[in-house]
Coordinates of C-alpha atoms in Angstrom, one line a residue:
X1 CA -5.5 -25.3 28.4
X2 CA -4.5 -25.4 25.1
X3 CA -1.2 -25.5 26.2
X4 CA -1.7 -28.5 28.4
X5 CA -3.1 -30.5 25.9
X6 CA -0.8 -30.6 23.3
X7 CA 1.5 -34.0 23.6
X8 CA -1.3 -36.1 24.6
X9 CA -3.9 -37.5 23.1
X10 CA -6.0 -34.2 22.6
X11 CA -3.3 -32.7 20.4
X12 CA -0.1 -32.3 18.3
X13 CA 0.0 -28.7 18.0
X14 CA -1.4 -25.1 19.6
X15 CA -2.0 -22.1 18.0
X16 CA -3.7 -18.8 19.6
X17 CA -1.6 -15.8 19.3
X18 CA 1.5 -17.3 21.5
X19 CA 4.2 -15.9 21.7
X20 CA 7.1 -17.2 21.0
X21 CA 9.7 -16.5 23.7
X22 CA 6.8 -17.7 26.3
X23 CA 6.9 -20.9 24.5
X24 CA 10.7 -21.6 25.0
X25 CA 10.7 -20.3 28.4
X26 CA 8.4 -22.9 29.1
X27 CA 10.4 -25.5 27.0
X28 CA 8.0 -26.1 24.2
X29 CA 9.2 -26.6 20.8
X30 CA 8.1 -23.4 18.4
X31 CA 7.5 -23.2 14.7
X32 CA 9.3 -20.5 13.0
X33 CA 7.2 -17.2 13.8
X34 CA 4.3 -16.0 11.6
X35 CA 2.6 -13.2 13.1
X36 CA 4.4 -10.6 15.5
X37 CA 2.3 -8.5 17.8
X38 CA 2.9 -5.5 20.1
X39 CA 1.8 -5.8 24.1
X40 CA -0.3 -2.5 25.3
X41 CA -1.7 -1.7 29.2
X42 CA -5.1 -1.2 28.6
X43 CA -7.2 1.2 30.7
X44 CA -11.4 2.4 31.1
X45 CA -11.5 5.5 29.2
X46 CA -12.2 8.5 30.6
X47 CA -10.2 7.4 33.7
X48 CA -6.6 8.6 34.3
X49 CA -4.6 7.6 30.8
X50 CA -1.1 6.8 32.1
X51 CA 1.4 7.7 29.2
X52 CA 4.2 5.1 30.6
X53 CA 5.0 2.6 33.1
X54 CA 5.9 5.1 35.6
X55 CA 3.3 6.8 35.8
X56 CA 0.8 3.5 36.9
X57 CA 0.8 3.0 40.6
X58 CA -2.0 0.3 40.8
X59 CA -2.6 -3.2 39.5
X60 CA -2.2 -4.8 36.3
X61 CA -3.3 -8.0 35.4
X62 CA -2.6 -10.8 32.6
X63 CA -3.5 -14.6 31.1
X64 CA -1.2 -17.1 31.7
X65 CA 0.9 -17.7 29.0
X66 CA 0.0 -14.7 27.1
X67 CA 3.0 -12.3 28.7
X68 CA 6.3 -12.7 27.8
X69 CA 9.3 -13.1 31.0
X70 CA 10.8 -9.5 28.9
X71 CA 7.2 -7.6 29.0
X72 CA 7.8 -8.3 33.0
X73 CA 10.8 -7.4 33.6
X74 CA 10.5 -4.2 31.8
X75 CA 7.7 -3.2 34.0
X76 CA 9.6 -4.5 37.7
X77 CA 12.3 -2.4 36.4
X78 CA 10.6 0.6 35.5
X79 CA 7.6 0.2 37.5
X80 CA 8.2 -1.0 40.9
X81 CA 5.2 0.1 42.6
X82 CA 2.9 -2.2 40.1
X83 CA 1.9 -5.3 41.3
X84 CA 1.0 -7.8 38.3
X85 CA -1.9 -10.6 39.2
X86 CA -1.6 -13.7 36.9
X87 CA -4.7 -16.1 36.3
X88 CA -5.0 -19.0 34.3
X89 CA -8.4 -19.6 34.6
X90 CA -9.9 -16.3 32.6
X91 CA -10.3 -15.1 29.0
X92 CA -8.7 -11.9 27.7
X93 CA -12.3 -10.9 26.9
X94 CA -13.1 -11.0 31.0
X95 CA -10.3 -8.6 31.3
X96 CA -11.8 -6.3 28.7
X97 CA -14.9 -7.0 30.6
X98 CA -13.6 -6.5 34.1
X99 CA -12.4 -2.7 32.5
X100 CA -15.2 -1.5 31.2
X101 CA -17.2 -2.2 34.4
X102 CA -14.4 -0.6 36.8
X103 CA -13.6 -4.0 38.4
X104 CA -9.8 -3.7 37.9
X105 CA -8.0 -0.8 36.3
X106 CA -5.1 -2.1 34.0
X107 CA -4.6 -5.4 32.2
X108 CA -1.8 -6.3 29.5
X109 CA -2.8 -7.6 26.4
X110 CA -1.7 -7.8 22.9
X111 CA -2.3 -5.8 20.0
X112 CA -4.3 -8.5 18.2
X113 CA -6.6 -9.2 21.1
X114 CA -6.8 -5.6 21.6
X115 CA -7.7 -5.0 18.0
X116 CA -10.4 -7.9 18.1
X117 CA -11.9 -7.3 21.6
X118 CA -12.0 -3.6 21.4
X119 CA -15.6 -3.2 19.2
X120 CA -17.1 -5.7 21.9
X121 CA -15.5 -3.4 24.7
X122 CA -15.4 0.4 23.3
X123 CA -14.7 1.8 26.6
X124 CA -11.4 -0.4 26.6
X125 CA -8.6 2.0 25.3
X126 CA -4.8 1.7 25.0
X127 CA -3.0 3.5 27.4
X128 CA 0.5 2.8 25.5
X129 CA 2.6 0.1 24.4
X130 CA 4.8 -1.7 26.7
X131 CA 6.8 -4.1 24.2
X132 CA 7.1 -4.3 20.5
X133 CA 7.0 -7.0 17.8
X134 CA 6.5 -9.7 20.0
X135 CA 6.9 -12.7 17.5
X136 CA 3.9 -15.0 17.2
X137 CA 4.5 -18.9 16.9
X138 CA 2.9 -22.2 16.9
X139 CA 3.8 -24.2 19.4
X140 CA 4.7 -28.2 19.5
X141 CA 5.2 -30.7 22.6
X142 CA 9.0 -30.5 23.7
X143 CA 9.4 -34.4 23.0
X144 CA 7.9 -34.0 19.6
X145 CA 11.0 -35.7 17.0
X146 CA 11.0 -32.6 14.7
X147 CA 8.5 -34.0 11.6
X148 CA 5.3 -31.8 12.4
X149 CA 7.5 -28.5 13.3
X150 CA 9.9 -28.8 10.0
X151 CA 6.8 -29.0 8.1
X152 CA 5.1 -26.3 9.7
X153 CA 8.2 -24.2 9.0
X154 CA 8.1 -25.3 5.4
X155 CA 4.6 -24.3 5.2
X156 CA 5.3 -21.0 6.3
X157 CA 8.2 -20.5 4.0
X158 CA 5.8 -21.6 1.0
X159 CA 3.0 -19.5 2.1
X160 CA 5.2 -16.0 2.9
X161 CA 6.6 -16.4 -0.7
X162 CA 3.5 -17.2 -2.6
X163 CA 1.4 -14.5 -0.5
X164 CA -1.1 -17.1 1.3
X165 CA 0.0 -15.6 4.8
X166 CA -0.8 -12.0 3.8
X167 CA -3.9 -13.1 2.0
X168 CA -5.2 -15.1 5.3
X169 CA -3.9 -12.5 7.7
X170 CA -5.6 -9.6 5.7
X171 CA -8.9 -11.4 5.3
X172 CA -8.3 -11.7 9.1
X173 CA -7.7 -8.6 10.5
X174 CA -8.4 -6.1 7.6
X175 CA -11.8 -5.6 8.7
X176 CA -11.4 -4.9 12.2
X177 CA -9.4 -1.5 11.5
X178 CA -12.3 -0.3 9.7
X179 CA -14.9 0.1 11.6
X180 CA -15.7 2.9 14.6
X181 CA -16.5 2.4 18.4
X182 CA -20.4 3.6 17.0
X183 CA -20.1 0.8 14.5
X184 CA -19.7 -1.3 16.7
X185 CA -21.9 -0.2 19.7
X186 CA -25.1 0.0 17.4
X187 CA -24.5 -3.8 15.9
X188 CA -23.9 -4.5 19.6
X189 CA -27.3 -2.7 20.4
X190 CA -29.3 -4.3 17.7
X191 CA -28.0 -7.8 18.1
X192 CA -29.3 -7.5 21.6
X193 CA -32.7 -6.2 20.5
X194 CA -33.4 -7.3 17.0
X195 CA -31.1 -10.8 16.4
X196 CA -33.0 -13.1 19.1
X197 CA -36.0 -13.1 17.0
X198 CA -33.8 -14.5 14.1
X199 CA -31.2 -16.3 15.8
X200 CA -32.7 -19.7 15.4
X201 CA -33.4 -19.2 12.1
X202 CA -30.0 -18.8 11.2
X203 CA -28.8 -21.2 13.2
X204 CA -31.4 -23.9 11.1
X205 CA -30.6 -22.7 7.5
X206 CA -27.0 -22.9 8.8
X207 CA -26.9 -26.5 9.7
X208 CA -28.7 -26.8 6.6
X209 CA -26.8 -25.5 4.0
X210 CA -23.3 -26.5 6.1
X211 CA -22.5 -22.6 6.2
X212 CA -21.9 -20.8 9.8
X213 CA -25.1 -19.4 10.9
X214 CA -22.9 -16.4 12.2
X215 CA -22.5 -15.3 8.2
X216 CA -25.9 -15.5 7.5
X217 CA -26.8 -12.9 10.3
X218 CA -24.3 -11.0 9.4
X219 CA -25.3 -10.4 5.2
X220 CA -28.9 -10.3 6.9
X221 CA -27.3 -7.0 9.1
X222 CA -25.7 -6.0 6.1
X223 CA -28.3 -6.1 4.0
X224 CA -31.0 -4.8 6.5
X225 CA -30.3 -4.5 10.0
X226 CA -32.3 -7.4 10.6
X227 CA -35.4 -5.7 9.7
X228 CA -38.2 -7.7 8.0
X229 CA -39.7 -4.9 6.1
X230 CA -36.5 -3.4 5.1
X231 CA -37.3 -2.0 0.9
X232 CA -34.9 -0.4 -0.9
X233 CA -35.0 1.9 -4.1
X234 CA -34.3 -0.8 -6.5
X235 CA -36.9 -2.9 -5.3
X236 CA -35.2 -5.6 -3.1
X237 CA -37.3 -6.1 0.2
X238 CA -37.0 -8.3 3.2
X239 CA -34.6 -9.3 5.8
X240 CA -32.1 -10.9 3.3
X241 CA -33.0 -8.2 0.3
X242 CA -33.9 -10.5 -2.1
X243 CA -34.8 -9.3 -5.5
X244 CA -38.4 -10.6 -7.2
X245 CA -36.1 -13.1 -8.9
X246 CA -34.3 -14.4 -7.2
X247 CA -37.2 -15.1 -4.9
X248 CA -39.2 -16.7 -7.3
X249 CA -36.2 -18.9 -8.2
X250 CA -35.8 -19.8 -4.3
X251 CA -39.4 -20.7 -4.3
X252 CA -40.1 -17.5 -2.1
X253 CA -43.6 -16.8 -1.8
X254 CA -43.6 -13.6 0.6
X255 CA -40.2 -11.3 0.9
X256 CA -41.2 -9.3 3.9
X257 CA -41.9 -12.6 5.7
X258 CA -38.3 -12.9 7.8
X259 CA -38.1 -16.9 8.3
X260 CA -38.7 -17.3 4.2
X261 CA -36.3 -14.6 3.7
X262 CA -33.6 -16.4 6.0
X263 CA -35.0 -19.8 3.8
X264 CA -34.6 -17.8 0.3
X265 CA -31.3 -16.3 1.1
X266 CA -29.3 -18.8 2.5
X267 CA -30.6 -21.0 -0.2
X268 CA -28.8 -18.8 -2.5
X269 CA -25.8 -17.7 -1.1
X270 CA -25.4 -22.2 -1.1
X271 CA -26.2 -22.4 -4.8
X272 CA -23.3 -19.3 -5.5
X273 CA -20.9 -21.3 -3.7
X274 CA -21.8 -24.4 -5.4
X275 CA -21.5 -23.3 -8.4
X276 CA -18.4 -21.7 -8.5
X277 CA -15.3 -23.5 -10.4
X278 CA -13.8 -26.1 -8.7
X279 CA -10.4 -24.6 -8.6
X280 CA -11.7 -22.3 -6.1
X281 CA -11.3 -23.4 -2.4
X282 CA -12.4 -21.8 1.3
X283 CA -12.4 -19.8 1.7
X284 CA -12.2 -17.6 -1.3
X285 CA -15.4 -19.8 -2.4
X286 CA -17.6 -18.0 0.3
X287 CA -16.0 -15.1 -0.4
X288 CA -16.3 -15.2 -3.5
X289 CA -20.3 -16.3 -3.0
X290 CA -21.4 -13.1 -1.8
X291 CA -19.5 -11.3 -3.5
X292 CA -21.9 -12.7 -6.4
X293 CA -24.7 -12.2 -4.2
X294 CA -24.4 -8.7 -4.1
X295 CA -23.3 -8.2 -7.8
X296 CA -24.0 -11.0 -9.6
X297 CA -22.3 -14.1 -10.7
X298 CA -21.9 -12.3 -14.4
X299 CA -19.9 -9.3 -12.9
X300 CA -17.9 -11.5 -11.1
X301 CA -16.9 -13.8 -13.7
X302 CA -16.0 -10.5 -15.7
X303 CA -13.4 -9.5 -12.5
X304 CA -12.4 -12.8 -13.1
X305 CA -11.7 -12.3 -16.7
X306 CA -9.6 -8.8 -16.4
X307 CA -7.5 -10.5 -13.3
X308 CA -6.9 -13.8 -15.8
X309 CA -5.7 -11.2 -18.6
X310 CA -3.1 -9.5 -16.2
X311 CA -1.6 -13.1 -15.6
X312 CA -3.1 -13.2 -12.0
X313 CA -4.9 -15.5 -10.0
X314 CA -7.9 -15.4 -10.6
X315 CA -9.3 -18.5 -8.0
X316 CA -8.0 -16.3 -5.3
X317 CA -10.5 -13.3 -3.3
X318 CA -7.6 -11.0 -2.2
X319 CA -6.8 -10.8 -6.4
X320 CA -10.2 -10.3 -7.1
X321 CA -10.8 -7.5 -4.8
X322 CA -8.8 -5.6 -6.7
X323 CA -10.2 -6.3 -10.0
X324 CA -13.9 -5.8 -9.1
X325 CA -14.0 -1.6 -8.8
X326 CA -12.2 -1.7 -12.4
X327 CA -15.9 -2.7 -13.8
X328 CA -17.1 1.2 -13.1
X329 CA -14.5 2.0 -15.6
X330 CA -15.3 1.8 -19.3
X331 CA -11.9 1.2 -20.3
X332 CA -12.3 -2.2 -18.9
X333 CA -16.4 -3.0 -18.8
X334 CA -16.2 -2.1 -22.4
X335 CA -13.7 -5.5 -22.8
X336 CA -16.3 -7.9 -20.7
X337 CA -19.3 -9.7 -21.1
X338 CA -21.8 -8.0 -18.4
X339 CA -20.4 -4.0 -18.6
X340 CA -20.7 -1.4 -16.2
X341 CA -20.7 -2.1 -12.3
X342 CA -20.6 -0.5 -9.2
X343 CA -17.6 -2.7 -8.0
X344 CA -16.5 -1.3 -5.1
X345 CA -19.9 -1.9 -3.0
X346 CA -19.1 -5.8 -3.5
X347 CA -15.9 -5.2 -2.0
X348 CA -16.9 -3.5 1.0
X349 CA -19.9 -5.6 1.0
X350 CA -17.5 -8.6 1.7
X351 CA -15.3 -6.6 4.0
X352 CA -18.3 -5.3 6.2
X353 CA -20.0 -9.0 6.3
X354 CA -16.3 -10.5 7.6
X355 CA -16.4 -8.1 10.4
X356 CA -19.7 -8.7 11.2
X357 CA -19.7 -12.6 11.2
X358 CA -16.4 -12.5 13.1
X359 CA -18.2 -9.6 16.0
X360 CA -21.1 -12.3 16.4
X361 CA -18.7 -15.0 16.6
X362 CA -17.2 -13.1 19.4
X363 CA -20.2 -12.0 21.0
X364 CA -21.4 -16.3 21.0
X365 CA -18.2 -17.1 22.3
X366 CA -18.2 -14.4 25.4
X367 CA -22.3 -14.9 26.3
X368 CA -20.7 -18.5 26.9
X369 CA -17.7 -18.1 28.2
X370 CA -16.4 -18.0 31.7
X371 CA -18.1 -16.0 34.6
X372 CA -16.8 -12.7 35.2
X373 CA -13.4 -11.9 37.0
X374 CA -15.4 -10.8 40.2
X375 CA -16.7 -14.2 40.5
X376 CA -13.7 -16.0 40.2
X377 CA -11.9 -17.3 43.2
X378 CA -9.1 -15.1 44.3
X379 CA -7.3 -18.2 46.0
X380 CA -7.5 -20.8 43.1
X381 CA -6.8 -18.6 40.2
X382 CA -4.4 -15.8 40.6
X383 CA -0.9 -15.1 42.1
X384 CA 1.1 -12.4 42.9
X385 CA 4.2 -11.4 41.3
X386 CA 5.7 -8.8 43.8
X387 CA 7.9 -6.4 42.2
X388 CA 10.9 -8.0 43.7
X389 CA 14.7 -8.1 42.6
X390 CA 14.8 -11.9 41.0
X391 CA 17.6 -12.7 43.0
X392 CA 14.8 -12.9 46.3

């Protein structure tokens, strides 16, 4: 859809993992590429794990668009008992979805979907790769006269040499390798028993504070599971672990009360982010923001200090990141204002609330997505692509 919109009035540009020789088979202009991803068969495990393309003698099936003309003819030529079935009417998470519940057996998808879909869909393994470094590319109408693509290009060129592309793509994808099928499967658990209580909530303090409502459940998962009576050692309590302080200073009358607790923490996480300098921009100003919720502003400023020392900058998360654990070293929390601190549980803190935010986002996106691929209409939405030579 995406793909049919752009050159019209609903768009100049598309962007969504596409890969780049799919784009100029279909004659669309392409930016230079900025992302390169690798194309896997995906299988249910604990079924039969084919370890290549010979060894699959069923069905595989694939997005529109999202398959490049060399991924099949690899697998006609070294598969010929596969038959592929195309749809352009599905998401790659009904695929994942239509696995896990044994609807079909195989699907081809890329590395990056794999590696975002696969905490929503444990069952969902790789079987093996198919294709490699697939290059990733933005993609622009064919009649477009060249002005939005050259700049494009000449963003990417600027952001490769100044590091913006590796700072986006880490905050981006970092996370997602970190985290275990269990990970995953008990946020999934608890988001279906424990975040409906909430969820409005959020979803009110977000629109409130202009800050995704998906965050805010997230640093309330991180900082409690979503339990409302959560207390820990130090003497935070609540759904949002807000200290006696901070409470007070949020006009927070009862901490194990959940809704004042969403009301108190938001509130604060908005008040970080205004008040950081203005030469930080999102979204290293979120970032940034709970990092300071977690270890306060004062420790912060201090990473911001030793980074500013070493000549780096310091407006940016990914450089920050790696000044923060230097403050449980006295060599350098001797040289700052605020001293010792635990700075690598700010870091992860960050890290854990990015994957979170971005499972829930999925999760939204999925409960209100398309209907699954069993109820789809066979006649409208797929075709076959018979293992054939081209010349037939």
């Amino acid at each position: 859809s995406l793909l049919n919109a752009i050159g019209g009035p609903k768009g100049d540009m598309a962007s969504a993992n596409l890969i780049q020789s799919v784009l100029k088979e279909q004659q669309f202009t392409t930016s230079e590429p900025y992302l390169s991803t690798d194309q896997y068969l995906v299988y249910k495990r604990g079924k039969f794990k084919p370890s290549n393309l010979s060894e699959v003698k069923e069905s595989a099936h694939f997005i529109s668009n999202s398959v490049s003309e060399q991924t099949i003819s690899k697998i006609r030529e070294n598969a010929p008992n596969i038959v592929l079935y195309e749809t352009a009417d599905l998401q790659i998470s009904d695929l994942f979805k239509s696995i896990e519940e044994e609807e079909i057996d195989y699907a081809i998808v890329n590395s990056i979907e794999h590696s975002v879909n696969r905490h929503l869909y444990p069952s969902v393994g790789i079987a093996f790769s198919i294709t490699q470094n697939n290059p990733i590319s933005l993609a622009f109408p064919r009649h477009e006269d060249g002005t939005l693509s050259t700049s494009a290009n000449q963003f990417f060129k600027k952001a490769k040499q100044n590091e913006t592309l590796n700072n986006l793509t880490q905050i981006l994808t970092s996370y997602s390798e970190k985290f275990s099928v269990a990970d995953s499967k008990r946020l999934s658990d608890l988001a279906e028993i424990r975040l409906p209580t909430y969820k409005e909530s959020f979803e009110n303090a977000g629109a409130k504070y202009d800050i995704d409502w998906h965050l805010l459940a997230a640093m309330a998962y991180q900082e409690s599971h979503w339990d409302h009576k959560a207390i820990s050692p130090t003497g935070v309590r609540g759904l949002m672990m807000l200290t006696l302080t901070t409470a007070k200073e949020m006009e927070i009358s009862n901490r194990l009360d959940p809704f004042q607790s969403i009301e108190g923490g938001s509130k604060y996480l908005a008040k970080l982010r205004s008040i950081m300098d203005p030469d930080i921009i999102e979204p290293d100003r979120t970032l940034m923001a709970l990092a300071a919720y977690n270890v306060g502003r004062g420790h912060l400023e201090d990473a911001r200090v030793l980074a500013s020392r070493d000549g780096k900058d310091d407006s940016k998360w990914a450089t920050i990141r790696e000044y923060l654990p230097l403050l449980s070293r006295k060599k350098f929390y001797s040289t700052v204002t605020h001293g010792y601190a635990r700075g690598n549980e700010p870091v992860r803190y960050v890290d854990n609330i990015l994957y979170y935010q971005q499972f829930l986002k999925l999760q939204t996106m999925t409960s209100t997505g398309n209907d699954n691929f069993s109820n789809q209409d066979s006649n409208s939405n797929k075709k076959w692509h018979e293992n054939i030579p081209p010349t037939i």
